[in-house]
Short mmCIF file of C-alpha atoms in Angstrom, two decimals:
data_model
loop_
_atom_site.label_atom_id
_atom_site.label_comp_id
_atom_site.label_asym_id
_atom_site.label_seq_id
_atom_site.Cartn_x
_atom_site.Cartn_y
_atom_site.Cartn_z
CA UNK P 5 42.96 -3.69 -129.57
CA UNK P 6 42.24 -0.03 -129.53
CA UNK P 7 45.29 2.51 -129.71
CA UNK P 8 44.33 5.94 -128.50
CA UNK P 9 45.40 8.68 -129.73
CA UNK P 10 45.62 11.75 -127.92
CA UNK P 11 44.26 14.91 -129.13
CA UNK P 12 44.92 17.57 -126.47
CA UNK P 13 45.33 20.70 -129.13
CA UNK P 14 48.44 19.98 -130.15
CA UNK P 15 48.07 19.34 -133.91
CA UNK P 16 49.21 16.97 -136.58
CA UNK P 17 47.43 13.78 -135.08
CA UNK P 18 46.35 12.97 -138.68
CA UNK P 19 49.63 11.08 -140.01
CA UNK P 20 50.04 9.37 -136.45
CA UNK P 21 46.52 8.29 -137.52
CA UNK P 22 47.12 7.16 -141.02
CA UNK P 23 50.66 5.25 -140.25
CA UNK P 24 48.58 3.06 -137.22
CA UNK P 25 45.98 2.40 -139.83
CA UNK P 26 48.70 1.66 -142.51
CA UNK P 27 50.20 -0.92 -140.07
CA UNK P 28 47.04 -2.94 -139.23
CA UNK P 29 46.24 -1.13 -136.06
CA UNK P 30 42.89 0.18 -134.96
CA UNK P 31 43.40 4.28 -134.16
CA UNK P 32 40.95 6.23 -132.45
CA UNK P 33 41.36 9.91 -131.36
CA UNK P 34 40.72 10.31 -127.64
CA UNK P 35 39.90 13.61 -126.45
CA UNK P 36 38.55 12.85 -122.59
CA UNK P 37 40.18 11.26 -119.70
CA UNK P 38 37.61 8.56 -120.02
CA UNK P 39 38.43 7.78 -123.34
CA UNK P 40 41.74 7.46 -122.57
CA UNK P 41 41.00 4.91 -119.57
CA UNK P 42 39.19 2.86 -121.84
CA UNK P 43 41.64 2.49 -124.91
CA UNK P 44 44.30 -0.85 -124.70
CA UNK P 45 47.30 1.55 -125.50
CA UNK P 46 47.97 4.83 -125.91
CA UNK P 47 50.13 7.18 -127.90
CA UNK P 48 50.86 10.81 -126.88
CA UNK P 49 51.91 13.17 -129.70
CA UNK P 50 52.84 16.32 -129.82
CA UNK P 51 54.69 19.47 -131.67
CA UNK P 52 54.51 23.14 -129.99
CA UNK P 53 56.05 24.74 -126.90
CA UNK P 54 55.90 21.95 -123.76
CA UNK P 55 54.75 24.29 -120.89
CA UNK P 56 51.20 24.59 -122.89
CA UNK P 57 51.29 21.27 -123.77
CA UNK P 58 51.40 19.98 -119.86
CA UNK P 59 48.90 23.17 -119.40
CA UNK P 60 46.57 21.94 -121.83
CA UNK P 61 46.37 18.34 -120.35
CA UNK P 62 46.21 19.55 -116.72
CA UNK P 63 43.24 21.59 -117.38
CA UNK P 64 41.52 18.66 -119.72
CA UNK P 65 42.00 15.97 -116.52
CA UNK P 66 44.28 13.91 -118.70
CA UNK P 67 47.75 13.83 -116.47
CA UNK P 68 45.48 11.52 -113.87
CA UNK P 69 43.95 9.46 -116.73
CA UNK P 70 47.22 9.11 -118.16
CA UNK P 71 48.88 8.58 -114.88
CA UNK P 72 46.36 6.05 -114.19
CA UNK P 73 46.24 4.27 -117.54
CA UNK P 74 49.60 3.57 -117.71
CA UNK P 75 51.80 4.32 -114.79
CA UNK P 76 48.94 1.96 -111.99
CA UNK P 77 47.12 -0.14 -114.86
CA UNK P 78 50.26 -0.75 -116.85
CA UNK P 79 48.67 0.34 -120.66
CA UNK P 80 51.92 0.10 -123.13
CA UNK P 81 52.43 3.98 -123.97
CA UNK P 82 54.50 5.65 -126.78
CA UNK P 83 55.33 9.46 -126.56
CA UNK P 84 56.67 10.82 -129.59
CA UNK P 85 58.77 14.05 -129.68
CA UNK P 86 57.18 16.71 -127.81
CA UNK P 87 55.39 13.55 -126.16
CA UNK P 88 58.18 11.74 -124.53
CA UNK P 89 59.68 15.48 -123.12
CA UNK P 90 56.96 15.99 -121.75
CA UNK P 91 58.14 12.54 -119.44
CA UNK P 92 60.84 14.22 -118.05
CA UNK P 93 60.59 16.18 -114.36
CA UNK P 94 61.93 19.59 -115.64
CA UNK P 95 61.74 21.57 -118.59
CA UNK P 96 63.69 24.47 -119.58
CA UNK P 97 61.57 26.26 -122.34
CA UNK P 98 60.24 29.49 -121.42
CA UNK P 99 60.70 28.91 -117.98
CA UNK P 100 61.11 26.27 -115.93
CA UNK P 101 58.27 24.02 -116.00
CA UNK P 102 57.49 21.08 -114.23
CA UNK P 103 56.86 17.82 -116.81
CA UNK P 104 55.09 14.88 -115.96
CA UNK P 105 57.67 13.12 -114.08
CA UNK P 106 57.51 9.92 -114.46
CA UNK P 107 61.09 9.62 -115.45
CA UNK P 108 64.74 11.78 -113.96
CA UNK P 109 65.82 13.88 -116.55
CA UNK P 110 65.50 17.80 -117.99
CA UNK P 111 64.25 18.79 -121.28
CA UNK P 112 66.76 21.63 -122.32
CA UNK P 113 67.53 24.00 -125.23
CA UNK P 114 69.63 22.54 -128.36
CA UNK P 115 72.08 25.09 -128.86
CA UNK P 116 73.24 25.13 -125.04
CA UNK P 117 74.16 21.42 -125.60
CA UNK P 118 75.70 21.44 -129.09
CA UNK P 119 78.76 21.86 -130.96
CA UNK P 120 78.99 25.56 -132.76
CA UNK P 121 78.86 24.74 -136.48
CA UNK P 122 76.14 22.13 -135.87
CA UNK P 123 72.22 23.58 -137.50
CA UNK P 124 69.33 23.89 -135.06
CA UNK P 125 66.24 22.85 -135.25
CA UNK P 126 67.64 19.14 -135.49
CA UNK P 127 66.26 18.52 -138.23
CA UNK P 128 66.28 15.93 -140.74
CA UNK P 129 67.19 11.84 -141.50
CA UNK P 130 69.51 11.28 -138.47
CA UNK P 131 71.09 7.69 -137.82
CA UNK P 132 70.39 5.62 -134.03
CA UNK P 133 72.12 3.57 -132.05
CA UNK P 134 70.14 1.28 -130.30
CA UNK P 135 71.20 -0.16 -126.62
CA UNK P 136 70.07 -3.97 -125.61
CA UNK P 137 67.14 -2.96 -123.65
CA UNK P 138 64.82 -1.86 -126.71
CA UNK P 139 66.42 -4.00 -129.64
CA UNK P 140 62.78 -5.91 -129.02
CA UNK P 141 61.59 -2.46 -130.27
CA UNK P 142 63.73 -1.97 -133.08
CA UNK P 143 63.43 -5.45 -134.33
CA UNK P 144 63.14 -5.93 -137.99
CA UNK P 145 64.72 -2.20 -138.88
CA UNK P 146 67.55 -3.53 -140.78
CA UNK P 147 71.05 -1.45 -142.27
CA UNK P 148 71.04 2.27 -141.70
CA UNK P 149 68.43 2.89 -138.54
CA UNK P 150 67.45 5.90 -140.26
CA UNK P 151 64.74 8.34 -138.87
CA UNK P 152 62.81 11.38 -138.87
CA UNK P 153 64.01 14.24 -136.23
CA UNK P 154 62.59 17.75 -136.17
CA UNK P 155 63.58 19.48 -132.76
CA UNK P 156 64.82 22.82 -130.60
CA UNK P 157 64.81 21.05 -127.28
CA UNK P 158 66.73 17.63 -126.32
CA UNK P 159 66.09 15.62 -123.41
CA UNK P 160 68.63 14.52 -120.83
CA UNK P 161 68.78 12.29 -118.01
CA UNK P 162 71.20 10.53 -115.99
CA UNK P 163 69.02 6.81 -115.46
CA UNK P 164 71.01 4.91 -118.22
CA UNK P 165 69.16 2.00 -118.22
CA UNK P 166 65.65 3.76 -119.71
CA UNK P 167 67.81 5.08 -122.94
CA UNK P 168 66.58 3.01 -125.84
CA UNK P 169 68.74 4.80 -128.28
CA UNK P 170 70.88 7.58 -128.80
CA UNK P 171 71.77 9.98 -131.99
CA UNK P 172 74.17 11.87 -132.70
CA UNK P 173 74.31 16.04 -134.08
CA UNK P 174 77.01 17.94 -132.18
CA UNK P 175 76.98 15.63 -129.27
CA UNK P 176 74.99 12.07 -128.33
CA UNK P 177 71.60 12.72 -127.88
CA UNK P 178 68.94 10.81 -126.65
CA UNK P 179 66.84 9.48 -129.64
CA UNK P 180 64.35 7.31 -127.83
CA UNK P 181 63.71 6.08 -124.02
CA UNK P 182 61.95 2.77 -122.86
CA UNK P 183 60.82 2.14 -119.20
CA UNK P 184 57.90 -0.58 -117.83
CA UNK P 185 55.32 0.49 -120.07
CA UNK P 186 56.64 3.68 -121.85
CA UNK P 187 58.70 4.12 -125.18
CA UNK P 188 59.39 7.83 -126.01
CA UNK P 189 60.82 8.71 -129.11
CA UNK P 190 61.99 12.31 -130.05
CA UNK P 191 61.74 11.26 -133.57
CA UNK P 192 58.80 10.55 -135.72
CA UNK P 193 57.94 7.50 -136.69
CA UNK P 194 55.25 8.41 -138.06
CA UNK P 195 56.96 10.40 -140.63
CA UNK P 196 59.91 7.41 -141.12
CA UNK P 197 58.28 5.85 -144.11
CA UNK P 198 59.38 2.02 -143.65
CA UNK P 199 61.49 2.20 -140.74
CA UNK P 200 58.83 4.03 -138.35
CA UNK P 201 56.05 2.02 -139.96
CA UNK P 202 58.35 -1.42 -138.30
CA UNK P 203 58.61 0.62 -135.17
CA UNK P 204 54.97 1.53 -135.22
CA UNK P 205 54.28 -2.09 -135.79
CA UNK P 206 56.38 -3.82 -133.29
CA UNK P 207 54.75 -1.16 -130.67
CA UNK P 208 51.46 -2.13 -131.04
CA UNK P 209 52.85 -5.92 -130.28
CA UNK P 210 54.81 -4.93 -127.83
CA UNK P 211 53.73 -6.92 -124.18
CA UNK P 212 56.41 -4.98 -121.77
CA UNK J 3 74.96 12.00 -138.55
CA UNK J 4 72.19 14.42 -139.94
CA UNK J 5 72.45 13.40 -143.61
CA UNK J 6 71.28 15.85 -146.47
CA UNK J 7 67.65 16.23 -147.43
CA UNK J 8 66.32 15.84 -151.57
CA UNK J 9 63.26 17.63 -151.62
CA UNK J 10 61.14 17.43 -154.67
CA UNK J 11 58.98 21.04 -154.81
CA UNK J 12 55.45 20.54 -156.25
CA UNK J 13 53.56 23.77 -157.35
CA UNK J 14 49.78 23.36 -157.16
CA UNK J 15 47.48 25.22 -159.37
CA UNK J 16 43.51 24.43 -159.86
CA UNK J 17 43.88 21.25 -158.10
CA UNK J 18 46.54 19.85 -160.31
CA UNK J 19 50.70 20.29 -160.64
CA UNK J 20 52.35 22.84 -162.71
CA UNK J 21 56.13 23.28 -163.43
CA UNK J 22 57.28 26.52 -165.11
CA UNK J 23 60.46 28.37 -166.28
CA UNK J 24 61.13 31.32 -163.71
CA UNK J 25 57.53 31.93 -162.21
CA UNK J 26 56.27 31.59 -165.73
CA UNK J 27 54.64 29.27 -168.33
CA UNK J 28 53.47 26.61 -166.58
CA UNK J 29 53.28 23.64 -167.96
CA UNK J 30 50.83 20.28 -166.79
CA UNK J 31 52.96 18.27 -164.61
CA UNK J 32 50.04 15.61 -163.27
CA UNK J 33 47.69 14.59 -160.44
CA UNK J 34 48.91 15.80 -157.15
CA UNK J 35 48.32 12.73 -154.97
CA UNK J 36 49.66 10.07 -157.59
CA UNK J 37 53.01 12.21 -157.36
CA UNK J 38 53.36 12.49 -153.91
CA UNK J 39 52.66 8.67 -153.66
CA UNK J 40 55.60 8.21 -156.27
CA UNK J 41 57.89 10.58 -154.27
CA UNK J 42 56.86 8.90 -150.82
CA UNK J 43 57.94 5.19 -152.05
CA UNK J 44 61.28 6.42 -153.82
CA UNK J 45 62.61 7.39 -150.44
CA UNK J 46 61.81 11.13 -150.67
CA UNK J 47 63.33 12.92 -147.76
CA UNK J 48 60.32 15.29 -147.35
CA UNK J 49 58.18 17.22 -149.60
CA UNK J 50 57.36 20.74 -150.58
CA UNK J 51 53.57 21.76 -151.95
CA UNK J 52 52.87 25.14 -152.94
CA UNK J 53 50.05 26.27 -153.67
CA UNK J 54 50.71 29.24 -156.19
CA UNK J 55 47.44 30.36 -156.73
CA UNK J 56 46.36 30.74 -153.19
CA UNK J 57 48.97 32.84 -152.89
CA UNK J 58 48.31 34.73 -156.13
CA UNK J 59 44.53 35.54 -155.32
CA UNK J 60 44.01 35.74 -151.95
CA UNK J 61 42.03 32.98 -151.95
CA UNK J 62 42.21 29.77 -149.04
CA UNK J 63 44.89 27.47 -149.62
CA UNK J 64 42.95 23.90 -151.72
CA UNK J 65 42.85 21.91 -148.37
CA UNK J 66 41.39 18.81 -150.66
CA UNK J 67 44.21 18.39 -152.35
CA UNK J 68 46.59 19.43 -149.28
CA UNK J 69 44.80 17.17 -147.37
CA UNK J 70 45.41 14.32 -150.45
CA UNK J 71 48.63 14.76 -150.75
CA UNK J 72 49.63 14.55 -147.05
CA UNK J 73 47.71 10.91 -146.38
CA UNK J 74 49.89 9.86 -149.29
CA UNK J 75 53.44 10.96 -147.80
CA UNK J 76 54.94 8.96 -145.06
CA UNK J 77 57.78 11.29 -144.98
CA UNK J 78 57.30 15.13 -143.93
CA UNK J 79 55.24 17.62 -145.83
CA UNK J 80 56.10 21.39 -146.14
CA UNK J 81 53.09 23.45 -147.48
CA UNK J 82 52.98 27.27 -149.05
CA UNK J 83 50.73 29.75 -150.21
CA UNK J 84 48.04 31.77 -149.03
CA UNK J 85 48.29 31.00 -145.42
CA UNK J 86 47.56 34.23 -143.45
CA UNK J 87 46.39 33.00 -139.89
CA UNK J 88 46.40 30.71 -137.25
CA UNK J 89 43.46 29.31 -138.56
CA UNK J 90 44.92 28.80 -142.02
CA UNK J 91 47.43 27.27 -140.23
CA UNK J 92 45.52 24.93 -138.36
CA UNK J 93 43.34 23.81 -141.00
CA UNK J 94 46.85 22.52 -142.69
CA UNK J 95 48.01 20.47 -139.50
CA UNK J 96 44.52 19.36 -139.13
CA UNK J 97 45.11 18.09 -143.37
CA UNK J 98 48.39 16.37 -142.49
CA UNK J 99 50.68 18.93 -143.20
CA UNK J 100 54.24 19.14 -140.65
CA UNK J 101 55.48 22.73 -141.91
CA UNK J 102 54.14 25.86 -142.62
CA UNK J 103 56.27 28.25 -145.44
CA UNK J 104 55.52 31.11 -145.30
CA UNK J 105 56.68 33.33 -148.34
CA UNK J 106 54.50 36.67 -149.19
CA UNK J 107 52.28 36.77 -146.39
CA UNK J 108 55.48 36.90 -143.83
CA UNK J 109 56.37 39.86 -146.18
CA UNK J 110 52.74 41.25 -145.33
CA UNK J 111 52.54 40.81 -141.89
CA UNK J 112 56.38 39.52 -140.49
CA UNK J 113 54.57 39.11 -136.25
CA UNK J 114 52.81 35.74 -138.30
CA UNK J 115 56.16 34.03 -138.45
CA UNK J 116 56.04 34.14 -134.19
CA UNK J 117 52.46 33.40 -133.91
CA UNK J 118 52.32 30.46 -135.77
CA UNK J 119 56.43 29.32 -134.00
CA UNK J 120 54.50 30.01 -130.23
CA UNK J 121 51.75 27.47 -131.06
CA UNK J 122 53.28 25.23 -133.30
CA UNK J 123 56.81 25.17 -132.78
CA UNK J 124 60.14 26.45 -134.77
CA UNK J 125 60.76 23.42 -136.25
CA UNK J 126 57.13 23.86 -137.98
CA UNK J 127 57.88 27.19 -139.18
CA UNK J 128 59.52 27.60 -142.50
CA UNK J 129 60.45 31.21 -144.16
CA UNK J 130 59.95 31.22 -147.86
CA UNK J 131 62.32 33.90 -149.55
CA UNK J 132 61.95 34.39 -153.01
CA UNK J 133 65.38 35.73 -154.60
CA UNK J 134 66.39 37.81 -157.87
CA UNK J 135 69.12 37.86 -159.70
CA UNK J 136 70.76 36.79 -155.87
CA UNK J 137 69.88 39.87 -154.56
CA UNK J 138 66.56 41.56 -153.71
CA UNK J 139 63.75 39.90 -152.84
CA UNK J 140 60.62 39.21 -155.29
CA UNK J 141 57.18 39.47 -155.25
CA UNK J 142 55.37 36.95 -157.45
CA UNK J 143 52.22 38.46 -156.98
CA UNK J 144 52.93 41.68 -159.09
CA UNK J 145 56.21 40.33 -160.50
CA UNK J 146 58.43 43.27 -158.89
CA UNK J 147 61.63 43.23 -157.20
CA UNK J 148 61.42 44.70 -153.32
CA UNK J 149 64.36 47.32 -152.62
CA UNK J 150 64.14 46.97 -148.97
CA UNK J 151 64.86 44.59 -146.58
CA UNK J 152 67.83 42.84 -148.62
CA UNK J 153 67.31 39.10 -148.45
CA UNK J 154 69.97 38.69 -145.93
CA UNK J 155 68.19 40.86 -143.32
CA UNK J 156 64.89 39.70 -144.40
CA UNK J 157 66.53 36.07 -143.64
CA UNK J 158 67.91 37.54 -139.99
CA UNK J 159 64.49 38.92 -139.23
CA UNK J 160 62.62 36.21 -139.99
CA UNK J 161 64.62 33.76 -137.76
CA UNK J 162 64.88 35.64 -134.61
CA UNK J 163 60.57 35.95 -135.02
CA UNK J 164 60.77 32.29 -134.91
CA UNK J 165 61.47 30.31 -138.36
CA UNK J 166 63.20 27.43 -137.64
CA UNK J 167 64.20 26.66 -141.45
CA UNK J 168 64.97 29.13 -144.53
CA UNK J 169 63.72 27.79 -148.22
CA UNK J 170 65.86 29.57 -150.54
CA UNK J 171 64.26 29.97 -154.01
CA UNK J 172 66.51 32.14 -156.73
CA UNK J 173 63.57 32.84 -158.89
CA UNK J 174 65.30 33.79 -162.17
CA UNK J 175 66.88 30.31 -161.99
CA UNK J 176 63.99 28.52 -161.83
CA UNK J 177 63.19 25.80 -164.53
CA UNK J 178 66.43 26.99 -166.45
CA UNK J 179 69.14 24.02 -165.27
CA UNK J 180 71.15 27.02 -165.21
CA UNK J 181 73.06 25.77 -161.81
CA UNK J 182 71.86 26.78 -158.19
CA UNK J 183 72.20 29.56 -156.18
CA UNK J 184 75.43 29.22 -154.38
CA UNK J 185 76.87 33.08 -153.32
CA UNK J 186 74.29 33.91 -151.67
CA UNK J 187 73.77 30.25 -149.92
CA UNK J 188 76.85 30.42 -148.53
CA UNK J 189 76.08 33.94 -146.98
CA UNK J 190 72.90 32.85 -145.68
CA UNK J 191 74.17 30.12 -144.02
CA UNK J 192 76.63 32.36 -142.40
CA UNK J 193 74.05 34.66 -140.85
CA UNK J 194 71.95 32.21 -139.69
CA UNK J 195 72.33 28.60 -137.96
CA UNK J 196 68.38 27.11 -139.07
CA UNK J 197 68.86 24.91 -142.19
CA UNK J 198 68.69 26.26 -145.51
CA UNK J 199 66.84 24.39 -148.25
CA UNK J 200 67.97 25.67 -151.55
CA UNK J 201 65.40 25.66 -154.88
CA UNK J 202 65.86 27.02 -158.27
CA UNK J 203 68.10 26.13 -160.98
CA UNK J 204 69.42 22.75 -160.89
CA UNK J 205 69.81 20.84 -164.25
CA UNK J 206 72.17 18.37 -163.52
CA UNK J 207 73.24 15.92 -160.82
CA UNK J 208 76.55 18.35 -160.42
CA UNK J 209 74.39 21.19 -159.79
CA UNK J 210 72.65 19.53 -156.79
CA UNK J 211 76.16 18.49 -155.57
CA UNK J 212 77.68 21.92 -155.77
CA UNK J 213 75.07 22.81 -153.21
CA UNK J 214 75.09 20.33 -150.94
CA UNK J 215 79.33 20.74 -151.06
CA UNK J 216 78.51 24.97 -150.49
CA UNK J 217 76.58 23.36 -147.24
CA UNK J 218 73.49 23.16 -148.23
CA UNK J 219 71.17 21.12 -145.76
CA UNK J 220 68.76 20.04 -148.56
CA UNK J 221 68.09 20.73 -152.17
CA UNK J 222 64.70 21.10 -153.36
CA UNK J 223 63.66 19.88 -157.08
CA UNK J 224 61.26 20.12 -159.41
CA UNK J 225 61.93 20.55 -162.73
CA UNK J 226 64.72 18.29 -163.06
CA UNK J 227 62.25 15.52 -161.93
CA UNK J 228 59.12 16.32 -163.99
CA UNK J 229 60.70 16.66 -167.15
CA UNK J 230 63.97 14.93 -167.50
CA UNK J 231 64.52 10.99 -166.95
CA UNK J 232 66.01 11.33 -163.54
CA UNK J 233 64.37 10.22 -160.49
CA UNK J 234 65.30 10.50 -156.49
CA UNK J 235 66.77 7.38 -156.44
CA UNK J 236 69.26 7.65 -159.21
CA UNK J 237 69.54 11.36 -158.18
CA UNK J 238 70.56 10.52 -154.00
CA UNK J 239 72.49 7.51 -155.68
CA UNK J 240 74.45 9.64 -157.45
CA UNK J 241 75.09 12.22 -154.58
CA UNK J 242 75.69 9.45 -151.74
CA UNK J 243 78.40 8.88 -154.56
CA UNK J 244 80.29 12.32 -154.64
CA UNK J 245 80.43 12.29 -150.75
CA UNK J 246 77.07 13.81 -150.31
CA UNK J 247 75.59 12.32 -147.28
CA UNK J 248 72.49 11.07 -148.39
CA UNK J 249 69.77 8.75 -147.14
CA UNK J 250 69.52 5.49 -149.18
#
């Protein structure tokens, strides 16, 4: 079972690495869009602005691979922060820029969305509610469903039934998304010592 | 709800830790990697390394040890000192590291706060002030005080280039349990709506409260856990306690 990971220039693939080592799975950095055809599932990282970010997998052929992969071939998926934005049709960061669309929603700025009084970047141990459609996800995370968040941009959309889980700092926001193949979570669960590592876990068992 | 952040602050010097009393006499404080893995199973909310003598001489931060402490941390890691470039930059991220801070070399050369915020992100972009006597800034490197910017418009500046969190450190509090920093947290936090992390000067569990009460988003510590019997779990016990949000 090998988990890709992929390195399109967007940096800190190294603990993504060491937590699916730490939890039994077999990581291997992909940097090619045949490399990502030929891994079992796939995880898509990412910190930095999102316009680069689509940019810099355009020009390295890996939207198709990805497309193909996962959206026609069905390869479970995880996008984490910056990763599952990148999902959305629209987003509103410098510009308007056009994600990868595979689900209806808009990746906007924070502090348009927010309470005044309420500290952006999100960042920090936030608490999330999880909805019945990913507690398959979540299973095993017991008490306080504590995790890593670090994060200018939110993501919104209007399907209901692909919202895993939801957080809360000025407003609800979305904390995680699950549809056919794909879980995207804006936080880290890489950096969510035993909590993410359960996440992390249950992903790589995960037959959607 | 966003709880609060306890932070312990490890200095790194010739590959192993150091704790002084303000910016001074450092004493041993032990292996870098065996600390971090201590900090990382006691429910640390993040870390903070610094390297102080990167900073110091000019020289390129000790990516062995950076890179030894990060595999050990399955919480975030905030490195410091001596990073000057992109490439310094990279070479951390590459090591493990989630967050830049950058302290004197922001002072040197302020456009490297939005460089490194365009490729990496805000969020990965902390601004290191160094504080004395609450208010000028410091430089460590030839122990002076800087008349100009004030902290507060330092602080200012450096956010609209692009840091996305402030680390507070009142250096002529540091390693003296003398209490935290608290006037001039509470003015920061007014000018500026990133989180503030606030370092220097706490001796006692009260101190870390009255910070976190003042609205501190995090406290960073490091004397009070090298050498004193406390550790983070008593210490967030205690906090969660006095109607601190904390973590468990």
């Amino acid at each position: 079972m090998k988990t890709g990971i992929i390195d399109y220039g967007a940096g800190n693939l190294c603990s993504v690495f060491n937590a699916v080592e730490r939890v039994g799975g077999e990581p291997t950095v992909v940097t090619t869009p045949e490399g990502i055809l030929d891994c079992d599932r796939l995880i898509l990282p990412g910190v930095g602005a999102a316009a680069e970010a689509v940019a810099r997998l355009a020009e390295r052929g890996m939207v198709d691979a990805l497309e193909e992969a996962v959206r026609t071939n069905g390869r479970p998926m995880l996008g984490i922060c910056l990763g599952m934005q990148l999902l959305a049709e629209t987003l509103h960061e410098f510009g308007v820029n056009r994600g990868l669309a595979w689900m209806a929603g808009e990746v906007v700025d924070l502090r348009t969305l927010i309470e005044p009084g309420f500290r952006v970047p999100h960042m920090g141990w936030n608490q999330v509610m999880v909805t019945d459609v990913a507690e398959d996800l979540f299973y095993g995370i017991r008490g306080k469903r504590e995790f890593y968040f670090a994060h200018s941009y939110t993501l919104r959309t209007t399907v209901e039934p692909s919202i895993a889980a939801m957080t809360d700092h000025g407003r609800a926001l979305v904390a995680a998304v699950q549809f056919d193949t794909v879980l995207g979570t804006q936080f880290h669960p890489e950096k969510s010592q035993v909590n993410g590592e359960k996440l992390l876990e249950n992903f790589l068992d995960w037959t959607p | 709800m966003l709880t609060r952040r306890l932070i312990p602050s490890m200095l790194l010097k010739q590959g192993r830790l150091v704790k002084g009393v303000r910016f001074r006499d450092h004493r041993d404080a032990g292996y870098p990697p065996t600390t971090a893995r201590a900090h990382s199973h006691q429910g640390a909310d993040e870390l903070i390394l610094l390297d102080i003598d990167a900073s110091k001489t000019g020289q390129e931060p000790d990516f062995k040890t950076v890179r030894e402490v990060a595999s050990e941390c399955s919480m975030p890691v905030t490195f410091g000192g001596g990073v000057r470039s992109i490439e310094d930059a990279r070479a951390c991220m590459d090591a493990g590291i989630d967050k830049i801070c950058l302290t004197t070399t922001a002072l040197d050369d302020p456009a490297l706060i939005t460089r490194l915020a365009q490729i990496f992100g805000s969020q990965a972009v902390v601004l290191g002030v160094d504080v004395a006597d609450g208010s000028c800034l410091y430089d460590h490197r030839s122990d002076s005080t800087i008349a100009d910017p004030r902290p507060i418009d330092w602080i200012r500046e450096g956010v609209d280039r692009g840091a996305g969190e402030i680390r507070l450190m009142a250096v002529n509090r540091e390693g003296s349990r003398s209490g935290m920093e608290l006037d001039l947290l509470v003015e920061v936090l007014d000018a500026v709506s990133v989180p503030v992390i606030l370092e220097g000067g706490a001796g006692t569990l009260e101190h870390l409260e009255e910070a976190l009460h003042a609205g501190a988003d995090g406290v960073a510590v490091g004397t009070m856990l090298v050498f004193s019997d406390n550790n983070l779990v008593k210490v967030k016990r205690h906090l969660a306690g006095s109607d601190c949000d904390m973590r468990l």
